Every structure is written in structure tokens, then in C-alpha cells.
mmCIF file of C-alpha atoms in Angstrom:
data_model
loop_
_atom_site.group_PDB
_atom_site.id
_atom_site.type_symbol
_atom_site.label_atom_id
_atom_site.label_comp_id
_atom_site.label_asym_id
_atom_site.label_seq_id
_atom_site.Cartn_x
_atom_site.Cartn_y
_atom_site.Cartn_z
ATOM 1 C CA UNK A 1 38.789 -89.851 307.243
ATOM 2 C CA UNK A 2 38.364 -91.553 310.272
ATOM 3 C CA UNK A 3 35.837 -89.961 313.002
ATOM 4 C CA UNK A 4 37.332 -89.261 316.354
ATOM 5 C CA UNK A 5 33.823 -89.730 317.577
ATOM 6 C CA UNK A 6 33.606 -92.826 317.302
ATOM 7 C CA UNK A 7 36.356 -94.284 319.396
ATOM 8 C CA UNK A 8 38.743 -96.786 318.885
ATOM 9 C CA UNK A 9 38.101 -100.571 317.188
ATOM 10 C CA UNK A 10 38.101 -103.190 319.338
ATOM 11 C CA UNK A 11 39.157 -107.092 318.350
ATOM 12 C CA UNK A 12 36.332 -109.049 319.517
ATOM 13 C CA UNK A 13 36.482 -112.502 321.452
ATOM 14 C CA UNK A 14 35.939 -115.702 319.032
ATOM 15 C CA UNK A 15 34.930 -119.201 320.039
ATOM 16 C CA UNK A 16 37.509 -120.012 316.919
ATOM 17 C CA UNK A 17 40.498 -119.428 318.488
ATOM 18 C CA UNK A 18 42.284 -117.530 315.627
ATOM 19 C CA UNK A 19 45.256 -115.749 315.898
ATOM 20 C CA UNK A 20 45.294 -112.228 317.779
ATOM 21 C CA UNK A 21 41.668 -113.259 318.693
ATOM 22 C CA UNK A 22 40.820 -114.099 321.918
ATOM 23 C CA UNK A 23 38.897 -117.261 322.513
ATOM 24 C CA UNK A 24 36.261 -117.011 325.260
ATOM 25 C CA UNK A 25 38.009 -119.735 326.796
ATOM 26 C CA UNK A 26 41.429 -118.185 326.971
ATOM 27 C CA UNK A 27 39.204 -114.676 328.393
ATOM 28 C CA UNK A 28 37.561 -117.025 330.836
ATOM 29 C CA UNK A 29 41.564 -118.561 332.109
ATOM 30 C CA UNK A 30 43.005 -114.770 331.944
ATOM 31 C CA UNK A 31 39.557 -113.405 334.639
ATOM 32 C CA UNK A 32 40.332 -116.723 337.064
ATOM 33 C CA UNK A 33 44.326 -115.819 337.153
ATOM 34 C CA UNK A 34 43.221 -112.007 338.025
ATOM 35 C CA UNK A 35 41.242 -113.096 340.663
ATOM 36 C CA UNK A 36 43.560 -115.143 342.328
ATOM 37 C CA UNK A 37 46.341 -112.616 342.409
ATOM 38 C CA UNK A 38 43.615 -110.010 343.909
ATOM 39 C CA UNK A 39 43.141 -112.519 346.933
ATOM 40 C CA UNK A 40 46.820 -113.124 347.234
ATOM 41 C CA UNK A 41 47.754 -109.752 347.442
ATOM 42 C CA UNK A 42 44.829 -109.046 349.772
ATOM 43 C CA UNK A 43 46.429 -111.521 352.222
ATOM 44 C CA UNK A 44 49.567 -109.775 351.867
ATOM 45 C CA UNK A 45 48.066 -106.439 352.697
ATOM 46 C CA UNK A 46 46.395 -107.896 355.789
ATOM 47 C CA UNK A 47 49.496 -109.439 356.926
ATOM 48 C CA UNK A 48 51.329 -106.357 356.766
ATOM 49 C CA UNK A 49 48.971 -104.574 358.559
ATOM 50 C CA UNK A 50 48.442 -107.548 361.360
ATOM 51 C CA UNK A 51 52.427 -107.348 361.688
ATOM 52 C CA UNK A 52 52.703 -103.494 361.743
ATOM 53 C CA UNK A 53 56.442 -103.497 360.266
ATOM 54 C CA UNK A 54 56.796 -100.932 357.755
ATOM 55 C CA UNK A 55 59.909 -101.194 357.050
ATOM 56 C CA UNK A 56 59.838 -104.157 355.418
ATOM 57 C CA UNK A 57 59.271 -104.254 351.964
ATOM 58 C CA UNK A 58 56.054 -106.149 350.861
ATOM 59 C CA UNK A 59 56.477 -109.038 348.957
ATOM 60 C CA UNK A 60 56.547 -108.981 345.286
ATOM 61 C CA UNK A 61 54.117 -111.617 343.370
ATOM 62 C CA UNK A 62 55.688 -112.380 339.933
ATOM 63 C CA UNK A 63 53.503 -113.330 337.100
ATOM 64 C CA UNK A 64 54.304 -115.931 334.285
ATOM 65 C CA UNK A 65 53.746 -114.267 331.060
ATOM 66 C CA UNK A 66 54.416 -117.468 329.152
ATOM 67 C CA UNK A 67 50.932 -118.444 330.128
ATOM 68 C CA UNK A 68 49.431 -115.288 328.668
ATOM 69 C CA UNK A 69 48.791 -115.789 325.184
ATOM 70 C CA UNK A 70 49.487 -113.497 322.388
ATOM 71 C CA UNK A 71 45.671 -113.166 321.287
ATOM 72 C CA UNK A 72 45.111 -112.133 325.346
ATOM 73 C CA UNK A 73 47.467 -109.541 325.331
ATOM 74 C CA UNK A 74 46.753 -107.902 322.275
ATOM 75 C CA UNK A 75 43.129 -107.928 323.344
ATOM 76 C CA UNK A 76 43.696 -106.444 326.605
ATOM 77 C CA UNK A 77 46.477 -103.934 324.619
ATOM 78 C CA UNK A 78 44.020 -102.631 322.346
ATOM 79 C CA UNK A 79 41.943 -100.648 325.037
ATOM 80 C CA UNK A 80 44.880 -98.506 325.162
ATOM 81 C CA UNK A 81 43.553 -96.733 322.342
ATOM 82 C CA UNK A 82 46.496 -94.082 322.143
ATOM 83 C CA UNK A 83 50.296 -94.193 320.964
ATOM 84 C CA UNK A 84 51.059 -92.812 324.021
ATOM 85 C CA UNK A 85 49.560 -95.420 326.018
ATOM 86 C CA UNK A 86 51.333 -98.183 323.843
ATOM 87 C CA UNK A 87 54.698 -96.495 324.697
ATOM 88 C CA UNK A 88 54.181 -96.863 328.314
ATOM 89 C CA UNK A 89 53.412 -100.653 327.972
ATOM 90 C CA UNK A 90 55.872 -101.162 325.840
ATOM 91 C CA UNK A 91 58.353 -99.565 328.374
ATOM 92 C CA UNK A 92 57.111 -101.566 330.687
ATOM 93 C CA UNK A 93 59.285 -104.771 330.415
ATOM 94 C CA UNK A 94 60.604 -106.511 327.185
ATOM 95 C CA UNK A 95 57.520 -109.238 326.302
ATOM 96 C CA UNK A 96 55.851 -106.202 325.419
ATOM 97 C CA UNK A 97 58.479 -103.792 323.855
ATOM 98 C CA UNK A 98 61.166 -106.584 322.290
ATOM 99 C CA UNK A 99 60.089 -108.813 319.700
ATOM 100 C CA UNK A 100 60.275 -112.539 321.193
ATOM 101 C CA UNK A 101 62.476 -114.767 319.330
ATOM 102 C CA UNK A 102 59.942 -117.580 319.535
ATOM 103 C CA UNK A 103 56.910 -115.263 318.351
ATOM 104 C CA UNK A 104 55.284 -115.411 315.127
ATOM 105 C CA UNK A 105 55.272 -111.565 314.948
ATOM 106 C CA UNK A 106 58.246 -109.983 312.723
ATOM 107 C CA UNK A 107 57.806 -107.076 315.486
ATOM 108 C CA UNK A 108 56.879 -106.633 319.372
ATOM 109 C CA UNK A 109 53.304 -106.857 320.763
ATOM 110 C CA UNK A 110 53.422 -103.235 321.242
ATOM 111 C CA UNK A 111 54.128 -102.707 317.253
ATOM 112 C CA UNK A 112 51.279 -105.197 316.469
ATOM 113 C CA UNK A 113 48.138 -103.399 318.529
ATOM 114 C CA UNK A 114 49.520 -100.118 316.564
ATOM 115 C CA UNK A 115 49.399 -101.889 313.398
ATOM 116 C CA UNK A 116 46.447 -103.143 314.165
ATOM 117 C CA UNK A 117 45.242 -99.655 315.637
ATOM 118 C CA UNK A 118 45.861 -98.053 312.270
ATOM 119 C CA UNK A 119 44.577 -99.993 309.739
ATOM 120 C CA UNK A 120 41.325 -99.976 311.496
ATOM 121 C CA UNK A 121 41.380 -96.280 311.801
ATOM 122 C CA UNK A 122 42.836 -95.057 309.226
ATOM 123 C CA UNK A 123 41.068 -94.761 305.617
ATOM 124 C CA UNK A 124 42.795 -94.806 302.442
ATOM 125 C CA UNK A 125 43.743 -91.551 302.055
ATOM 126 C CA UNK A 126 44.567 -91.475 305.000
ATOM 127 C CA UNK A 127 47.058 -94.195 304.850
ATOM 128 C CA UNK A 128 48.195 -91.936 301.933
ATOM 129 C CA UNK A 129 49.215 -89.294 303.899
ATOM 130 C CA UNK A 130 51.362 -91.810 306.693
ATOM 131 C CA UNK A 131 54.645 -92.458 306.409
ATOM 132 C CA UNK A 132 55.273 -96.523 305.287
ATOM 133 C CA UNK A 133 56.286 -99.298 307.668
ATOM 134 C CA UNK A 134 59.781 -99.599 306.883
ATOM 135 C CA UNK A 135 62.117 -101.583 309.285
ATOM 136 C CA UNK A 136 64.623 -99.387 311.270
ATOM 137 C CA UNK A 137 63.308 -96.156 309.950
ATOM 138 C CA UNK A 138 59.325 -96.044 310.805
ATOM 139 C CA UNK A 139 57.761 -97.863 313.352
ATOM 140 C CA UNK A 140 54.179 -99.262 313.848
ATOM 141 C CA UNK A 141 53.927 -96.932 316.911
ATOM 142 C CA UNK A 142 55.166 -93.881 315.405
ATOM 143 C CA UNK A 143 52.622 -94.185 312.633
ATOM 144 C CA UNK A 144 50.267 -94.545 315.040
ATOM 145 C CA UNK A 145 51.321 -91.270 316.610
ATOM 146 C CA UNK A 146 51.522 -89.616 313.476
ATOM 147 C CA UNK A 147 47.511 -90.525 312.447
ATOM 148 C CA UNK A 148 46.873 -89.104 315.945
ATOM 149 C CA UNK A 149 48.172 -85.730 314.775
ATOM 150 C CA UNK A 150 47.555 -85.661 311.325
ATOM 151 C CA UNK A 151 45.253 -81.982 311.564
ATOM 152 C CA UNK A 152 47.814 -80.286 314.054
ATOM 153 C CA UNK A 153 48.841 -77.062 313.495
ATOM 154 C CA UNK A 154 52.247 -77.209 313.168
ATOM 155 C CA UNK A 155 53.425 -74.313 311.009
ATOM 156 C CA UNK A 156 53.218 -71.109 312.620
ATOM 157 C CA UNK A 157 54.493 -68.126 310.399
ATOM 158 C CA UNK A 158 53.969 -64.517 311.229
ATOM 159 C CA UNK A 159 54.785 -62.342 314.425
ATOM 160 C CA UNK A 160 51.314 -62.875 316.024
ATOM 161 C CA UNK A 161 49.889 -66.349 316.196
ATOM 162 C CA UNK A 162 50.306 -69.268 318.748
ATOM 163 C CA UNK A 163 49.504 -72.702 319.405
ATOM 164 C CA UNK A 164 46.639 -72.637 322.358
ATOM 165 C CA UNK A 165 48.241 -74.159 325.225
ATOM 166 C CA UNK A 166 48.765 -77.665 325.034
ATOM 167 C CA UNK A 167 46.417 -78.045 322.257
ATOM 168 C CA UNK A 168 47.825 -78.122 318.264
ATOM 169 C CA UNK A 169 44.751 -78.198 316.717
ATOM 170 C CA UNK A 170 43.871 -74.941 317.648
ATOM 171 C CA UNK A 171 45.585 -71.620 317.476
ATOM 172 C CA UNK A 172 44.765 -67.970 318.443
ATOM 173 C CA UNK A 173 46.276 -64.501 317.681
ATOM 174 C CA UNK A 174 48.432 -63.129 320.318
ATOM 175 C CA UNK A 175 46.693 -59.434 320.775
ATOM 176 C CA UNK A 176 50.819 -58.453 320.352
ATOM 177 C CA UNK A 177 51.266 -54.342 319.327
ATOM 178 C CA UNK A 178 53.716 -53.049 317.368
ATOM 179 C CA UNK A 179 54.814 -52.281 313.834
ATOM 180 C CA UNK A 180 53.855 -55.056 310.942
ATOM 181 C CA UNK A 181 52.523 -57.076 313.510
ATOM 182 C CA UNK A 182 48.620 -57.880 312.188
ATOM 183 C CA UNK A 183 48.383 -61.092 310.590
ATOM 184 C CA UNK A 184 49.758 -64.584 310.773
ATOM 185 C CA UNK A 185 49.181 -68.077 309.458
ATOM 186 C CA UNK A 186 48.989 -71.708 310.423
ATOM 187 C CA UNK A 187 49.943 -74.688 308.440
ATOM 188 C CA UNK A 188 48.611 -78.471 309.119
ATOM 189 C CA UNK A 189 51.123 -79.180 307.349
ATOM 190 C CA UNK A 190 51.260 -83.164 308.160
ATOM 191 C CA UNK A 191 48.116 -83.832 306.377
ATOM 192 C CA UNK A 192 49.259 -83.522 302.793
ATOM 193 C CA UNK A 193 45.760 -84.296 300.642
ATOM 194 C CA UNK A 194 46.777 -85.996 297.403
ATOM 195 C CA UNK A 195 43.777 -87.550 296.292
ATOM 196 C CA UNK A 196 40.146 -88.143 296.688
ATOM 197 C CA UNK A 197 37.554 -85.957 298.677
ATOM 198 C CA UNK A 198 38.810 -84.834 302.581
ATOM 199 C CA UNK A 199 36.701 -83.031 304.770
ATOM 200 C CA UNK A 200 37.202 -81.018 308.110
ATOM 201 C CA UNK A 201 35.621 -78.591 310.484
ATOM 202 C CA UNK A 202 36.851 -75.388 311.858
ATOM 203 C CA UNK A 203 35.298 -73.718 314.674
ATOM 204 C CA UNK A 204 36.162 -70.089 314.423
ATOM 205 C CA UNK A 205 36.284 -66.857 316.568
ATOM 206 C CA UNK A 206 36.697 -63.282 315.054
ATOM 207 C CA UNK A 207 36.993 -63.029 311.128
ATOM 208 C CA UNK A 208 39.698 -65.242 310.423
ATOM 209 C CA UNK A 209 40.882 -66.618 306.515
ATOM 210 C CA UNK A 210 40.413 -70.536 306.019
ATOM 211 C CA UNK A 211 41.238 -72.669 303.384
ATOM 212 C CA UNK A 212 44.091 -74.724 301.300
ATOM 213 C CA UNK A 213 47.857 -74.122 300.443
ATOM 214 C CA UNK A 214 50.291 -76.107 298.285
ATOM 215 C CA UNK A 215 52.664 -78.083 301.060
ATOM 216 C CA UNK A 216 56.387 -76.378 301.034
ATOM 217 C CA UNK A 217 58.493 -78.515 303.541
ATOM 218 C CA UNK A 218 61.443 -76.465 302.779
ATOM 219 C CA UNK A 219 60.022 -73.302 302.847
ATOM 220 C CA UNK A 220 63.090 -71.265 304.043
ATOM 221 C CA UNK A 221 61.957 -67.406 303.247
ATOM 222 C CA UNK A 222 65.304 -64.528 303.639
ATOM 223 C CA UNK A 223 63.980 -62.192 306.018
ATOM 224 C CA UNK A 224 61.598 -64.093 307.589
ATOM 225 C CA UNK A 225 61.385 -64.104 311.690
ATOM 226 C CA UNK A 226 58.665 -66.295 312.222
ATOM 227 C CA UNK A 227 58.512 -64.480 316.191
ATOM 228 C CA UNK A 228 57.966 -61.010 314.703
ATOM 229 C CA UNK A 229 56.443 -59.672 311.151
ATOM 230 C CA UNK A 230 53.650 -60.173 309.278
ATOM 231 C CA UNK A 231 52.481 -62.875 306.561
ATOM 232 C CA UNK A 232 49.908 -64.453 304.349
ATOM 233 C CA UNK A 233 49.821 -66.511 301.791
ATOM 234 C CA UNK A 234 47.550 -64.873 299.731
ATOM 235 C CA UNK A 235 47.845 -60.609 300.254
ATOM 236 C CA UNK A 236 49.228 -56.909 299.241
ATOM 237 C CA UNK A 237 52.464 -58.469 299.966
ATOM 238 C CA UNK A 238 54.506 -59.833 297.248
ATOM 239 C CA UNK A 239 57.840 -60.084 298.262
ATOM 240 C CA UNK A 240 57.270 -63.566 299.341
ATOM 241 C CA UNK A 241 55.711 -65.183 296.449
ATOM 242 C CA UNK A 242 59.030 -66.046 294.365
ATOM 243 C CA UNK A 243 59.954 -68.117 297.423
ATOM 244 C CA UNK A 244 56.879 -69.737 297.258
ATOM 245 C CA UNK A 245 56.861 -71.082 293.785
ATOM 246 C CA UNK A 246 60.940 -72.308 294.276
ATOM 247 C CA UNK A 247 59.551 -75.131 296.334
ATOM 248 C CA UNK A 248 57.166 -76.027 293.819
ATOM 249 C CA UNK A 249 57.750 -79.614 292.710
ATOM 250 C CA UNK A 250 56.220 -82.039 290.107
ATOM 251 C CA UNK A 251 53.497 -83.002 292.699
ATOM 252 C CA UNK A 252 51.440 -80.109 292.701
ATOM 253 C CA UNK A 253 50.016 -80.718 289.547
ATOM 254 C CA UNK A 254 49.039 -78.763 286.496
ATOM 255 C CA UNK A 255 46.720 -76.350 288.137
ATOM 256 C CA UNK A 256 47.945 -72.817 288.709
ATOM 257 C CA UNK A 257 45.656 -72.411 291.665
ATOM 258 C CA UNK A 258 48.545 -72.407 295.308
ATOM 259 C CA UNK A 259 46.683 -70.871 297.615
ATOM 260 C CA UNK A 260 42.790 -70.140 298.112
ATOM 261 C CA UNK A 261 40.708 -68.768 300.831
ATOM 262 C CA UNK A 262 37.181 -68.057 301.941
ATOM 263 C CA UNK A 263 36.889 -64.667 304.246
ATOM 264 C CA UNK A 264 34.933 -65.142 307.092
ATOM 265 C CA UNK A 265 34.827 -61.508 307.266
ATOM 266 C CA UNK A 266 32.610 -61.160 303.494
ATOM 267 C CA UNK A 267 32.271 -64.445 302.374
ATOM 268 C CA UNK A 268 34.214 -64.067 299.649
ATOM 269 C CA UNK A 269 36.934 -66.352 297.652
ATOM 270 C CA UNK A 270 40.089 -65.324 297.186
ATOM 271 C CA UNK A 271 43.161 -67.250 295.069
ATOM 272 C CA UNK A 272 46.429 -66.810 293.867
ATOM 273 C CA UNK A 273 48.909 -68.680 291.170
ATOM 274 C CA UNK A 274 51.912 -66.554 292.898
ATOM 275 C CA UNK A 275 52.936 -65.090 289.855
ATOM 276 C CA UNK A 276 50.644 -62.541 288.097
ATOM 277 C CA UNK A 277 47.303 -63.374 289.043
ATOM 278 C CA UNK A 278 45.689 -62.798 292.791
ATOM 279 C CA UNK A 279 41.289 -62.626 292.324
ATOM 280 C CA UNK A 280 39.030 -61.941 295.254
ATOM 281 C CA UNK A 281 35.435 -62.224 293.960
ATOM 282 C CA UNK A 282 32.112 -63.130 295.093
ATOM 283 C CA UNK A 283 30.553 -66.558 294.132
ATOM 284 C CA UNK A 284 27.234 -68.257 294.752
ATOM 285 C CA UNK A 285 26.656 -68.858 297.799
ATOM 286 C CA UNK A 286 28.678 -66.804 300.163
ATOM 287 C CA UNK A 287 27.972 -65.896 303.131
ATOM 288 C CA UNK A 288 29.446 -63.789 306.623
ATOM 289 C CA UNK A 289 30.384 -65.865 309.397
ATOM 290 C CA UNK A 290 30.427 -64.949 313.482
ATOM 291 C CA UNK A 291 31.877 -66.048 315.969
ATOM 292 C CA UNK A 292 30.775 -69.373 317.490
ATOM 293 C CA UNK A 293 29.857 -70.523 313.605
ATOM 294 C CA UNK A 294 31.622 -74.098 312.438
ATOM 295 C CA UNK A 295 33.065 -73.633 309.248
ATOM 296 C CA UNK A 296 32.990 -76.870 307.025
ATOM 297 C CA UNK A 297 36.192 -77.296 304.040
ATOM 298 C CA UNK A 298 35.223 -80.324 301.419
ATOM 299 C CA UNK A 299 38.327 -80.329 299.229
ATOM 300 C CA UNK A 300 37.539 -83.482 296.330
ATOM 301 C CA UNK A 301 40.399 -83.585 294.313
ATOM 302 C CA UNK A 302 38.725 -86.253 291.995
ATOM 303 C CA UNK A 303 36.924 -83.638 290.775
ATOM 304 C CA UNK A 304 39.096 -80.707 291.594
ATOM 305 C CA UNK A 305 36.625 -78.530 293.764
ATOM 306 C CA UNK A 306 36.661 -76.599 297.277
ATOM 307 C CA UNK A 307 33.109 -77.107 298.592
ATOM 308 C CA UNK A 308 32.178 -74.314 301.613
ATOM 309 C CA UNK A 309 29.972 -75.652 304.791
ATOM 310 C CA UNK A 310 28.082 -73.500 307.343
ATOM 311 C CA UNK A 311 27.088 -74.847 310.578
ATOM 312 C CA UNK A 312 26.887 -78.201 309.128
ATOM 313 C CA UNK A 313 24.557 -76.455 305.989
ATOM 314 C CA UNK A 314 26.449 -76.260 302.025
ATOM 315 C CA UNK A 315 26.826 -72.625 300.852
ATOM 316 C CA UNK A 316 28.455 -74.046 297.922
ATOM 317 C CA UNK A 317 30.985 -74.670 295.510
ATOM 318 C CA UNK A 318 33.395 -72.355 295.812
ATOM 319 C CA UNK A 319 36.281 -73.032 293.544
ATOM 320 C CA UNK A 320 37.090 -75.344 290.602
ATOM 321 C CA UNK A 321 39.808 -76.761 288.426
ATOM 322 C CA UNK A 322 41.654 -77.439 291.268
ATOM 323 C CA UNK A 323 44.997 -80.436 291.142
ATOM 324 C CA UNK A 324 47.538 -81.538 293.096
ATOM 325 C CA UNK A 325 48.770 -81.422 296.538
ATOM 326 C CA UNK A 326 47.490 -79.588 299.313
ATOM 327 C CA UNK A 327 47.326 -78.490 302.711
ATOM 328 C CA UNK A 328 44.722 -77.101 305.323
ATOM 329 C CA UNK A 329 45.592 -73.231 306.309
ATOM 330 C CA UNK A 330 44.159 -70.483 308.066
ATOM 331 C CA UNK A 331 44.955 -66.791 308.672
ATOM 332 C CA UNK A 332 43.943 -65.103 311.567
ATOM 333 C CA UNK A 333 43.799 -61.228 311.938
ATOM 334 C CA UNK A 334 45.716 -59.531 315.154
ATOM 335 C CA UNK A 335 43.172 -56.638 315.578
ATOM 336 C CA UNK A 336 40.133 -59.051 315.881
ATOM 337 C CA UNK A 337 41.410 -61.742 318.218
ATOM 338 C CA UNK A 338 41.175 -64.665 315.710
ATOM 339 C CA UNK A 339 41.263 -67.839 317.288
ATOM 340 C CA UNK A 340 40.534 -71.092 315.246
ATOM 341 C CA UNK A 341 40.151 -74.915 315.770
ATOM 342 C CA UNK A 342 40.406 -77.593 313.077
ATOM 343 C CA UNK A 343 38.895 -80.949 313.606
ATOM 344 C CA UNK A 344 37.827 -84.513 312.055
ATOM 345 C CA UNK A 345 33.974 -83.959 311.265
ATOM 346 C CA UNK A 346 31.264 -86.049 309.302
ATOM 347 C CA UNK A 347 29.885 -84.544 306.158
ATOM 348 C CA UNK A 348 26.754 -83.555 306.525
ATOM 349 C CA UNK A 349 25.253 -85.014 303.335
ATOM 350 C CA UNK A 350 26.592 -87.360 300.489
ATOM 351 C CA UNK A 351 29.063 -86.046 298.816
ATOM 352 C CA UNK A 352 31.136 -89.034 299.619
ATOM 353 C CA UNK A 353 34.372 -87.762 301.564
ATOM 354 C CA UNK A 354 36.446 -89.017 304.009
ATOM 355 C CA UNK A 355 35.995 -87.068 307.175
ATOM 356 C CA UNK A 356 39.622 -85.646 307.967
#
């Protein structure tokens, strides 16, 4: 996937004049005009001050937008770089927000940047994983917004876990006491991998559990307060597991593998088909993690495999024979203050995956 490093793509000025590029000519018109409304409205501000009335209201210089071309706009647009961002311009008056009648566009300015803004961004499987442009039920803009989000953590289950404030790429344990209160998940449950090789980062604290789950939208589960209680997805505890496999659907593929982990706390693998099998075992290559250490997930489901990273260094494959959907999960422990961050990283050799 897409690095966040990196920043956003820019269109570039053209001495072609193509459309949605921005001729150097039509840059050079667009700096004079800005110019001359700075002066203007520096003589205003002077003549206020010369006339000392405050109570009148200044005057208000109104700009023809007819002269600003599409290719300018969009240009200028782009540097918005967030969905957010867009929004605001697009609330801004209706030449941004509306489609025009006498545009070219079949949508608004505002819908073409984030068009624009995602196909550059976004990589294949990525686009995968994004709901479709369909008129009147998903806009450019709220595509965009979605690819912003796509490694949220958005699922919450369990009586001790928590979003970190105003952040929902990260989450933490809540130190909460009581009965059946010591561990909790979190689902990014957005970023449904269907194909091809995705990798991401997770910066960890304490001993948490990280790894993949099959995606259950409609996971409803009798019982289940998601403020109080405990739960895992791969445990002790069975009583969940036959509401696990009644979401299962056609797209999770002939492997029996749902859920599977690697323990910070041992470095070992741990798996479960929810039925009759759970394994926890030790496989080449594992290793304990500490706090501070950056725990790298390469899931390539062209070849089926879970590949483990450590601080950026391969421990290894860690499980095989792998199909189907899944989704990024971890499961954090009350008693050891697990807190955990999931992020867009760059592999650190070639083993050819998206960075996601």
C-alpha cells in the first residue's frame, strides 16, 4: 500500500495546456490576479484605518470565478491533501461543491481532486478494499475518507480496551479491575485483505497478541457487552467460537485457518479453525518482544503465508496454507498495560508487498 511518508501527489504545471493541468501561462494569470487583490485590499485596510469608523463594515471584493479555469483550481485544490480539507472547500460556495452544468466533469471540482487524490494513492489492493464510485450512493470524497482510515481500529470487543484519544490507529488497555475483566481485542476491520501481499507495522507496549482474523461484519455474539467482559479470538474460551463460524461466508476460502497470532510475550504462533483444533507451537524463528520494539505483519495471500518482522529485521515465516479474507487484529492483556499502534510501513526487503 501506499506510504503515508511520502505525502500526497501533486499534478504538475504543463506548457501543453491539457485538461486538469495547469499551463504555466494560466499559473502565471492566476499569481498577477492574487497580487492585485492583495494591493486592493491593502488600500481598503488603510482607508479604514485613515477614517477610524468601525462600525462600518469593510467592503467586500468579489472575485470572478469564471476566469479561473478548471485545470487552476484543481491544481491549487490538490494541496489540500485531506478529505477533510476537500469538505471545507467544497462547503465553501457551489463552483466548488455543485457540479456546473456547463463543466465537462460528470461531478463537482471537489469530487474530481478526490478522484484524482485516490487513484494516485491508492494501490491495487488497495482500491480492492474501497468501496466503488457509484452515483448517489458513494462519493469521490467519501472514498477518499475511507483510504484515509483504512488501518483504524474500529472494533473494540472486550471490557478493557480503548481507542487512544483522538487517535484510531492506536489503542491501549484501560488498567480497569474487576471480575473477567483481563483481555480485549481490536479489529481494523475496514481493511479487508483479499488478495496479494499487505504489509503493516505495529509499535507495541507490554506483551500484547498481533496478527489476522477472518472479517465478521455481523458479528452479533448473545451475551456479549462489549463495555464489560473478557474476549479473544483465539483462547480457553469457547463459548464464542460457534458464533464465529455462523458469519462465515463463501469468501473466506478453503483454508481452515480464522484466526492466528504471534505472542509478543514467547514468540510463539498460535491458530485456530474454531471448531476442534486450537495449536500454539514454536516455529523458526521466534523471538520475545519489549516494549518500544516495531512489530512487522507481511500477510501474501498469493502464496498463503504470515511472514513475522522485528524492528524492521525477518524472524520468519510463520504460518502457511493460508486463503481467503482477512483482517488485522490485536489483543492486548489488562494486567500488563498493552498499548498498540498499527501503521502503513515499507518492507524492509523484497518480498514485493504493498505497504498497508
Amino acid at each position: 500500500m501506499a506510504d503515508d511518508g511520502g505525502g500526497a501527489k501533486r499534478l504538475k504545471t504543463a506548457e501543453d495546456g491539457k485538461d486538469g493541468v495547469v499551463t504555466a501561462e494560466e499559473a502565471a494569470q492566476l499569481r498577477r490576479r492574487i497580487a492585485e487583490l492583495e494591493s486592493e485590499n491593502e488600500q481598503l485596510r488603510r482607508r479604514g484605518q485613515g477614517e477610524g469608523n468601525h462600525d462600518v463594515l469593510p467592503i467586500t471584493v468579489t472575485v470572478d470565478l469564471s476566469r479561473v479555469t478548471t485545470g487552476i483550481v484543481t491544481h491549487i485544490s490538490s494541496f489540500l491533501a485531506s478529505s477533510r480539507g476537500l469538505l471545507s472547500l467544497a462547503l465553501t460556495c457551489k463552483s466548488f461543491g455543485w457540479r456546473q452544468p456547463v463543466s465537462t466533469l460528470n461531478w463537482s471540482l471537489v469530487e474530481e481532486v478526490s478522484r484524482q487524490a485516490v487513484c494516485s494513492r491508492a494501490t491495487d489492493d488497495e482500491m480492492d478494499c474501497l468501496p466503488p464510485y457509484v452515483r448517489g450512493t458513494a462519493t469521490w470524497l467519501s472514498i477518499l475518507h475511507r483510504h484515509e482510515h483504512l488501518l483504524d481500529f474500529d472494533v473494540l470487543l472486550g471490557g478493557c480496551i480503548e481507542n487512544q484519544i483522538g487517535d484510531k490507529t492506536a489503542v491501549c488497555a484501560t488498567g480497569a479491575t474487576g471480575p473477567n475483566c483481563n483481555y480485549s481485542v481490536a479489529v481494523s476491520s475496514s481493511y479487508v485483505m483479499r488478495s496479494g501481499a499487505h504489509y503493516a507495522q505495529f509499535l507495541i507496549t507490554g506483551k500484547p497478541y498481533i496478527g489476522i482474523v477472518r472479517p465478521m461484519p455481523g458479528l452479533d455474539v448473545p451475551g456479549l457487552d462489549a463495555s464489560a467482559g473478557d474476549f479473544c479470538f483465539i483462547g480457553d474460551d469457547h463459548s464464542f467460537f460457534p458464533d464465529f463460524l455462523a458469519q462465515r461466508s463463501d469468501d473466506w476460502g478453503d483454508s481452515e485457518v480464522h484466526s492466528c497470532d504471534f505472542s509478543c510475550r514467547d514468540g510463539k504462533m498460535n491458530w485456530t479453525n474454531w471448531h476442534d483444533e486450537i495449536e500454539e507451537k514454536d516455529w523458526d524463528g521466534m523471538e520475545v518482544c519489549q516494549s518500544g520494539d516495531t512489530l512487522g505483519m507481511l500477510l501474501n495471500l498469493d502464496e498463503g503465508t504470515l511472514t513475522v518482522y522485528k524492528n524492521n529485521r525477518r524472524l520468519g515465516m510463520m504460518k502457511d496454507e493460508l486463503s481467503g479474507q482477512y483482517c488485522w487484529y490485536v489483543n492486548l492483556f489488562n494486567d500488563s498495560a498493552d498499548t498498540v499502534s498499527i501503521k502503513r510501513g515499507t518492507l524492509p526487503n523484497s518480498d514485493g508487498a504493498t505497504t498497508a
